[in-house]
Short mmCIF file of C-alpha atoms and ligand atoms in Angstrom, two decimals:
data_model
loop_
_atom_site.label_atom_id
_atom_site.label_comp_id
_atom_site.label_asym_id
_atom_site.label_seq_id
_atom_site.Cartn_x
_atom_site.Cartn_y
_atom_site.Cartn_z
CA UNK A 1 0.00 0.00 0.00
CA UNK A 2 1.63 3.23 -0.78
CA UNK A 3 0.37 6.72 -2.14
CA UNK A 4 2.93 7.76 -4.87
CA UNK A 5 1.45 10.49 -7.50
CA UNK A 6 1.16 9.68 -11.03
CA UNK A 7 3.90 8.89 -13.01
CA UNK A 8 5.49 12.14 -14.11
CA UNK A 9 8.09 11.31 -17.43
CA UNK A 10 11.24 11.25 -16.47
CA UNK A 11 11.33 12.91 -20.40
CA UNK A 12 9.30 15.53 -19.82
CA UNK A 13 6.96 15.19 -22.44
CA UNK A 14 3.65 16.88 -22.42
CA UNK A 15 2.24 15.87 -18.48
CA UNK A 16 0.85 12.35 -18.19
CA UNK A 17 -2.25 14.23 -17.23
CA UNK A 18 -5.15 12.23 -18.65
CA UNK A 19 -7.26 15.28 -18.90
CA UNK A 20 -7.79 17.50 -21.87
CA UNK A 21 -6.57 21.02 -22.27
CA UNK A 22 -9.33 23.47 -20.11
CA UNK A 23 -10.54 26.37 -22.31
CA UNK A 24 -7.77 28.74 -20.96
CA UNK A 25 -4.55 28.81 -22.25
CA UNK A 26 -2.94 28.43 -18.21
CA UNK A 27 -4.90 25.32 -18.00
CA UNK A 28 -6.49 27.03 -14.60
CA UNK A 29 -10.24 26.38 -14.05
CA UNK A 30 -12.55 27.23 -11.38
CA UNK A 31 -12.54 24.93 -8.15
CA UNK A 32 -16.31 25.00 -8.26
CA UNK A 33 -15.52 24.68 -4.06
CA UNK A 34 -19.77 24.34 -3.54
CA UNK A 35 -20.00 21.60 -6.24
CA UNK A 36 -18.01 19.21 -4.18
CA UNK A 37 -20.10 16.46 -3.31
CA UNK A 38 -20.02 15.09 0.77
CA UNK A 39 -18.56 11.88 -0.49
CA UNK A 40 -15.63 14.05 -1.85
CA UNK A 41 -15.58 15.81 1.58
CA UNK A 42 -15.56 12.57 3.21
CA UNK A 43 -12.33 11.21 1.18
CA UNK A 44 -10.37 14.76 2.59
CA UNK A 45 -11.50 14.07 6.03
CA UNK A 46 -9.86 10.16 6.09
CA UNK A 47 -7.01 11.38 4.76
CA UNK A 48 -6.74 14.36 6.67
CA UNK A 49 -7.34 12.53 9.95
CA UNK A 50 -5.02 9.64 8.73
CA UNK A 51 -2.12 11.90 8.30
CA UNK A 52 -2.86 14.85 11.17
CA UNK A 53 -2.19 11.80 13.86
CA UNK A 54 1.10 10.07 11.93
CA UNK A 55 2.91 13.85 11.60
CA UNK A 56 3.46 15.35 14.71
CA UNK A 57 6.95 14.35 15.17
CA UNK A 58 7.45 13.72 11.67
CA UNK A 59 6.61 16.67 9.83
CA UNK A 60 9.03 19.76 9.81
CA UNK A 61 8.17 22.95 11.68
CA UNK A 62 7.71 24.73 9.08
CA UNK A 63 5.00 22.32 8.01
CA UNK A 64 3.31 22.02 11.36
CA UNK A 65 3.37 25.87 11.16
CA UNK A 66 2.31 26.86 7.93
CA UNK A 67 -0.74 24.23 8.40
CA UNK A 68 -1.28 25.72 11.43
CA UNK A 69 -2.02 29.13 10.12
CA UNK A 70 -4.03 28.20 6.96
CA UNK A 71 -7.56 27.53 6.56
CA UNK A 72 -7.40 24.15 6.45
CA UNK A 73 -9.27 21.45 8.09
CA UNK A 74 -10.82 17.83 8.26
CA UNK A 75 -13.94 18.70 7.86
CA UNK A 76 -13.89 20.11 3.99
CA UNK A 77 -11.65 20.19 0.83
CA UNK A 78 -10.48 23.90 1.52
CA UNK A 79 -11.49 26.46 -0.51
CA UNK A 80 -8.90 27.91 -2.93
CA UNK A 81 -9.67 31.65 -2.52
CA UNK A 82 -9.41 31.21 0.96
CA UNK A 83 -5.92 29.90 0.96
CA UNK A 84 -4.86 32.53 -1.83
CA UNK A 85 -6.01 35.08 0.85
CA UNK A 86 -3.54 34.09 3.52
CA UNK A 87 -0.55 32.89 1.37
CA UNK A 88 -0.60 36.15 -0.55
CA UNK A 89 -0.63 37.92 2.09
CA UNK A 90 2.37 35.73 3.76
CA UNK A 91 4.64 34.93 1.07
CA UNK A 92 2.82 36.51 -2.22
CA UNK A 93 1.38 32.98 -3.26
CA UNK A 94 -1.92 32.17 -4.64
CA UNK A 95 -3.02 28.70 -5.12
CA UNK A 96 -4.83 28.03 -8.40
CA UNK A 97 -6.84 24.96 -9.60
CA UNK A 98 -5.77 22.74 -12.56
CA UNK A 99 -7.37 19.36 -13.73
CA UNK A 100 -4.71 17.31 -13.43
CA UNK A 101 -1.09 16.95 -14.50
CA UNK A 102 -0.72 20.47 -17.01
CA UNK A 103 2.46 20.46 -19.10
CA UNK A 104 5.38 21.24 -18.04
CA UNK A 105 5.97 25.04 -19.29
CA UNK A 106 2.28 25.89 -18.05
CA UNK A 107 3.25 24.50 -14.88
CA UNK A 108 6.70 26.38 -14.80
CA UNK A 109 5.13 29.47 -15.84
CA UNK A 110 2.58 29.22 -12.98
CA UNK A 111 5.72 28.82 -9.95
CA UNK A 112 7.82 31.37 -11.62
CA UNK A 113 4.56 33.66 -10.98
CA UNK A 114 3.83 32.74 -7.49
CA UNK A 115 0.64 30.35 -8.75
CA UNK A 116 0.67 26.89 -7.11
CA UNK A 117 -0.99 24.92 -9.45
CA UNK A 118 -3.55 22.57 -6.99
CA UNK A 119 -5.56 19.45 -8.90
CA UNK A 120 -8.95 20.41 -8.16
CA UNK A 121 -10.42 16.93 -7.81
CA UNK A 122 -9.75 14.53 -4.72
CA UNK A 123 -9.08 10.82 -5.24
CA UNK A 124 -11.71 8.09 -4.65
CA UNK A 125 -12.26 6.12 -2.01
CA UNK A 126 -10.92 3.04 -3.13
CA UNK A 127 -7.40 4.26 -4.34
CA UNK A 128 -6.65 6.12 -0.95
CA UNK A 129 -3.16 4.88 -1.40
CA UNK A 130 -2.31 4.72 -4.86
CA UNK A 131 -2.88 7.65 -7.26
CA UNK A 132 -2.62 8.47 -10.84
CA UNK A 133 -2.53 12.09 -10.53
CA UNK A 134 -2.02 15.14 -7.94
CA UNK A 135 -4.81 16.08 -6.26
CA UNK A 136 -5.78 18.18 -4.08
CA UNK A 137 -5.01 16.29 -1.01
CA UNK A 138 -1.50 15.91 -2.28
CA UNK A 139 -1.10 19.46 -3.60
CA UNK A 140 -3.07 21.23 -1.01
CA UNK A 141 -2.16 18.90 2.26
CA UNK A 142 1.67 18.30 0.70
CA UNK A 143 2.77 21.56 -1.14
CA UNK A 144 0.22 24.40 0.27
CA UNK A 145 2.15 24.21 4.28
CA UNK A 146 5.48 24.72 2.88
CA UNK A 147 4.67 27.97 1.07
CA UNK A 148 3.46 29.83 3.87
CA UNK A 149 7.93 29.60 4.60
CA UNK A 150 9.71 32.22 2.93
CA UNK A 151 12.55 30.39 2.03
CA UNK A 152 10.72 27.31 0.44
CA UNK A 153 8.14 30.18 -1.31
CA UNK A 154 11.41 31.42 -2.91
CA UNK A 155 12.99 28.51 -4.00
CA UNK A 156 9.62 26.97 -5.76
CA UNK A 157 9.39 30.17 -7.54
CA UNK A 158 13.02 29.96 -8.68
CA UNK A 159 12.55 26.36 -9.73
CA UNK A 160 9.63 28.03 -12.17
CA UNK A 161 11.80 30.50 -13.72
CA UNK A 162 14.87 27.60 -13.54
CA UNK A 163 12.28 25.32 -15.44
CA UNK A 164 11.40 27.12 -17.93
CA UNK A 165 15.20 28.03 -18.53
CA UNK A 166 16.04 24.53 -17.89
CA UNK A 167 13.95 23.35 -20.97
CA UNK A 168 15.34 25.71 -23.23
CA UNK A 169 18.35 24.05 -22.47
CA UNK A 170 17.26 20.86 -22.69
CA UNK A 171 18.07 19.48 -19.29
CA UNK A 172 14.94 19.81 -17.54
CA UNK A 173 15.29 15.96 -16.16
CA UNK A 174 18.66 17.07 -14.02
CA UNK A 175 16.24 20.35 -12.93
CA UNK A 176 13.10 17.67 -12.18
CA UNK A 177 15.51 15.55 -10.01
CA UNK A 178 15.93 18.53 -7.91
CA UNK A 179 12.80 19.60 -7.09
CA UNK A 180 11.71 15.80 -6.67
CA UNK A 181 14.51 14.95 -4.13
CA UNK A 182 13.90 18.46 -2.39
CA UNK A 183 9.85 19.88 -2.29
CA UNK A 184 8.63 16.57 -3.33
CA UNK A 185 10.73 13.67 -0.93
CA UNK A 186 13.36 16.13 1.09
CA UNK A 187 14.05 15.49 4.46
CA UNK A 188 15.27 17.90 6.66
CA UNK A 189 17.83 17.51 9.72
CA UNK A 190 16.31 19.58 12.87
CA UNK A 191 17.82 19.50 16.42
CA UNK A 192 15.29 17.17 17.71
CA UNK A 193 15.96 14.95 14.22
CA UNK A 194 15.15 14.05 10.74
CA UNK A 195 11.56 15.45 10.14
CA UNK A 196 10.39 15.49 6.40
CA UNK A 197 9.26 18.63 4.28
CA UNK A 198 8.75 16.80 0.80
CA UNK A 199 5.05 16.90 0.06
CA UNK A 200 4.88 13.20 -1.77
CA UNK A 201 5.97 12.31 1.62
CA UNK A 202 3.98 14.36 3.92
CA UNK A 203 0.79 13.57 1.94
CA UNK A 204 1.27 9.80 2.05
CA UNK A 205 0.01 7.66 4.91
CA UNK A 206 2.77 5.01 4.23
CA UNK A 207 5.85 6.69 2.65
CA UNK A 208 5.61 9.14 5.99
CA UNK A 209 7.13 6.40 8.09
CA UNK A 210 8.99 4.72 4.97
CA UNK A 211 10.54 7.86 4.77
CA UNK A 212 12.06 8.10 8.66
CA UNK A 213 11.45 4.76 9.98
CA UNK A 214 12.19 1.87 7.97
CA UNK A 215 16.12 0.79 7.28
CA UNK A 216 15.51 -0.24 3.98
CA UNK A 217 16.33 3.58 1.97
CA UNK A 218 19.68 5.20 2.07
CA UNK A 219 19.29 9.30 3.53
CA UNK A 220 22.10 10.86 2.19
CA UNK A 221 23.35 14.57 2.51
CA UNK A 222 22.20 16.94 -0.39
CA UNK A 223 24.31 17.31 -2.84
CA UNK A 224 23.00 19.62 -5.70
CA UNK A 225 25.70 18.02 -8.76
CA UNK A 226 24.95 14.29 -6.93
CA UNK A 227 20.93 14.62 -6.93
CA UNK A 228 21.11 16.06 -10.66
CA UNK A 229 22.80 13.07 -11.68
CA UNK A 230 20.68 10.55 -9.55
CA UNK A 231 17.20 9.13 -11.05
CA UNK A 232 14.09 8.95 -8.94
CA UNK A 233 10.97 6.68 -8.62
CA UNK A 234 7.73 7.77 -10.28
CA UNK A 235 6.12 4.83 -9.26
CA UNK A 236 7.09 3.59 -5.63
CA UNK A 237 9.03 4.42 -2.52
CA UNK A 238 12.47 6.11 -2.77
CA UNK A 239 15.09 4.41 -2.78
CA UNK A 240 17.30 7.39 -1.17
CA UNK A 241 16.22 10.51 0.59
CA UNK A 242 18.37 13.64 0.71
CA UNK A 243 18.85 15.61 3.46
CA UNK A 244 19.20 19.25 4.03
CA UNK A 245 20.69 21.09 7.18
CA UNK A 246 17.86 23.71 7.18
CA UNK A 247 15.34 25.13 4.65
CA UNK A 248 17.47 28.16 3.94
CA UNK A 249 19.70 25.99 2.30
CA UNK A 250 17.20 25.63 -0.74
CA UNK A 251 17.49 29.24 -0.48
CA UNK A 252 20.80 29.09 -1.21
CA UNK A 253 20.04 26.90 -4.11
CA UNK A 254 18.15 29.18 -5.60
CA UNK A 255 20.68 31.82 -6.39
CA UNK A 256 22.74 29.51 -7.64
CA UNK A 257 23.44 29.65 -11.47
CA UNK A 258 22.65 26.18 -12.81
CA UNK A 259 24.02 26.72 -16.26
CA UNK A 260 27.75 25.45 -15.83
CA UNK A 261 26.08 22.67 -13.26
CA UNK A 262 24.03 21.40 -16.40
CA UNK A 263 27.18 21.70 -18.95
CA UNK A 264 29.35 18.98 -15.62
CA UNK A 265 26.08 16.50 -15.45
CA UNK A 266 25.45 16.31 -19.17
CA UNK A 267 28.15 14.09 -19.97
CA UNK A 268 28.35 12.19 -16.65
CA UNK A 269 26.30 8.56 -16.33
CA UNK A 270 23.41 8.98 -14.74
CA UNK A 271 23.01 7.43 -10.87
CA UNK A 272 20.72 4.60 -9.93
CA UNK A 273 18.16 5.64 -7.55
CA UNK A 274 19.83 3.15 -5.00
CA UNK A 275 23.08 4.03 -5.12
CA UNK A 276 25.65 4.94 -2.36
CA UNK A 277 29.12 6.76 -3.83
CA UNK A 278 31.99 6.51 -1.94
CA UNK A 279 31.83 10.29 -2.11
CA UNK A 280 28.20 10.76 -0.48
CA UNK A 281 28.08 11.79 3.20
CA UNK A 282 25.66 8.93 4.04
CA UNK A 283 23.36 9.83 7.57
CA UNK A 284 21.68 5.95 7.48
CA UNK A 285 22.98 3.68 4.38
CA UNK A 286 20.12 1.42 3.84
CA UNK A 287 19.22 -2.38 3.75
CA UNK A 288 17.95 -2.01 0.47
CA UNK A 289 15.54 -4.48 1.72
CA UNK A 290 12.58 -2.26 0.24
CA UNK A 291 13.79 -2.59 -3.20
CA UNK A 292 15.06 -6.30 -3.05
CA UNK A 293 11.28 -7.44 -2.16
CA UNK A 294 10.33 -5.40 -5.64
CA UNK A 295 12.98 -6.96 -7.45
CA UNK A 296 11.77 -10.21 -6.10
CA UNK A 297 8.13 -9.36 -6.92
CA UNK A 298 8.94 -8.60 -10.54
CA UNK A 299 10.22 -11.92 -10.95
N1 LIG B 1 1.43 19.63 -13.24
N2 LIG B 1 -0.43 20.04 -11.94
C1 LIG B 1 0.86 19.69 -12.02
N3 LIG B 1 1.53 19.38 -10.90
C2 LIG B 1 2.83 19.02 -10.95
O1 LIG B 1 3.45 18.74 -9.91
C3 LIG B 1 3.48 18.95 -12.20
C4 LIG B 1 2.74 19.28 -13.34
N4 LIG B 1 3.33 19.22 -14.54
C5 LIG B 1 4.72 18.88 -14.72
C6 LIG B 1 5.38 18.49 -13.47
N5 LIG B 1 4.80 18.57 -12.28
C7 LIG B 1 6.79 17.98 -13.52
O2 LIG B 1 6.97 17.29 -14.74
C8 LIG B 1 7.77 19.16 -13.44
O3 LIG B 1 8.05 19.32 -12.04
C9 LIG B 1 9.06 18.83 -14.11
FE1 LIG B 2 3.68 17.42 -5.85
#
C-alpha cells in the first residue's frame, strides 16, 4: 500500500495528465468549491485525519506551522480563494486549480509567478493509497504548508523561472531531479531529528514512516551536482532521501546559477536511484531491503 502520485516522465513530455486542455490557455479552471459532493468531503476528512495523527513528530516545523495558520481542516476540501487570501498575504502565493497533471511550461510558468498549481479533484475512495494524478489532497495537504515559509516560497518560484530556462536548455530531467529529491521527498535535519518537508511524503500515509522509519532507503546529505545526476521513482518508494541542514539551504540553491552545473552532469552517467558513492556523506545507508522485495516481486 503506498500513495505515490502519477507517473510524471522522467522525459518531460507533455504531463501524463489524462485530462484535456481546459478552455484557458494556463490550463487554470474554477474549483467549483460548492459543487463538491459530501462523499468528496468525506475522502479529505480520512485522509486528513489519517495523516494529522502520523505527523506530529514527523513533519518539519515549518510544516506544522504553515498548516497551522491556513484555513485548512478535516472537515472540507479547503477552498482555494481562501488559501490565496492568507498565502498572498504571507509569502505573495496564490493557489490556483488545474485538472490534473498540465504540461510542463504551463506549470513552470505558474511557480515562476507565485501560482501553485492545486488538482482540483480529490481521489476516490478506493485508491486512498495509490494515485494516478495530484490532487488536491496531495497538492493542497503536501505543497500548500510549505509555502506559507519564505525560504521554500522562494525557492519553488526559482525552480519556475529555472524550469522554464532549464527546458530551453534541454536538461529539464537534471532540474526535475531537484525539485523531486527536495519539495517533493526532502528530508530535513532539525535539532530534535530528521523530520520530512517533501510533500509526496507528507501527503502519504505510508511513505511518511517509509521515509524516517524503515532501514531499507539510504538518507544521504544533499548534494545539488549528486541529486542532478541521480534518477528517482515515479512509481514507488524512494530508494534514497536527501537531506538538508535547514530550509534556507534551498534558499541558497536558488541563487545559484545552474548553467555550468548542467554543462558537468550532461556528460556524466546517470546514478541509480539506490546508489551509495563513496563520495556521499551517508546519515543511514540502507538495507535495500525495500527494493530487493520489488525486485523479487517482478520476478
Ligand atoms: N502539473 N499540476 C501539475 N503538478 C505538478 O506537480 C506537475 C505538473 N506538470 C509537470 C510536473 N509537475 C513535472 O513534470 C515538473 O516538475 C518537471
Ligand atoms: Fe507534488
Amino acid at each position: 500500500m503506498l500513495t505515490t502520485v502519477k507517473p510524471r516522465q522522467e522525459k518531460h513530455g507533455l504531463a501524463g495528465g489524462q485530462t484535456a486542455q481546459p478552455a484557458r490557455a494556463d490550463w487554470t479552471i474554477d474549483q467549483g468549491w460548492k459543487n463538491y459532493l459530501p462523499e468528496e468531503h468525506a475522502v479529505w476528512k480520512t485522509l486528513f485525519e489519517r495523516q494529522s495523527r502520523l505527523l506530529p513528530g514527523r513533519a518539519c516545523d515549518a510544516f506544522v506551522e504553515g498548516m497551522k495558520n491556513l484555513p485548512i481542516g478535516a472537515e472540507q476540501i479547503p477552498d482555494f480563494r481562501a488559501l490565496s487570501e492568507v498565502l498572498m498575504q504571507r509569502t505573495g502565493w496564490q493557489v490556483v486549480a488545474v485538472p490534473g497533471l498540465v504540461p510542463d511550461e504551463v506549470f513552470f510558468e505558474h511557480l515562476a509567478h507565485r501560482r501553485f498549481p492545486a488538482g482540483h479533484f480529490i481521489r476516490k475512495p478506493h485508491e486512498l493509497d495509490y494515485l494516478e494524478e495530484p490532487d488536491v489532497f496531495h497538492d493542497v495537504f503536501g505543497h500548500v504548508p510549505m509555502l506559507m515559509n519564505p525560504a521554500i516560497a522562494d525557492y519553488i518560484q526559482a525552480y519556475g523561472e529555472g524550469g522554464l530556462r532549464a527546458q530551453k536548455l534541454g536538461v529539464l530531467d537534471k532540474l526535475a531531479r531537484v525539485y523531486w529529491y527536495t519539495v517533493e521527498f526532502g528530508l530535513v535535519q532539525q535539532a530534535d531529528g530528521l523530520r520530512i518537508y517533501g510533500a509526496g511524503i507528507a501527503s502519504s500515509f505510508t511513505e511518511t514512516v517509509f521515509a524516517l522509519e524503515d532501514a531499507s532507503p539510504n538518507r544521504i546529505a544533499f548534494d545539488l551536482e549528486r541529486v542532478m545526476r541521480t534518477r528517482y521513482r515515479i512509481d514507488d518508494f524512494q530508494d534514497t532521501f536527501f537531506v538538508i541542514d535547514s530550509l534556507d539551504q534551498l534558499l541558497d540553491l536558488s541563487r545559484i546559477d545552474f548553467a555550468p552545473l548542467y554543462g558537468r552532469v550532461q556528460d556524466q552517467p546517470d546514478h541509480a536511484p539506490g546508489t551509495v558513492l563513496a563520495s556521499d556523506c551517508v546519515i543511514t545507508r540502507g538495507t535495500g531491503r525495500y527494493a530487493a522485495e520489488r525486485l523479487a516481486k517482478a520476478g
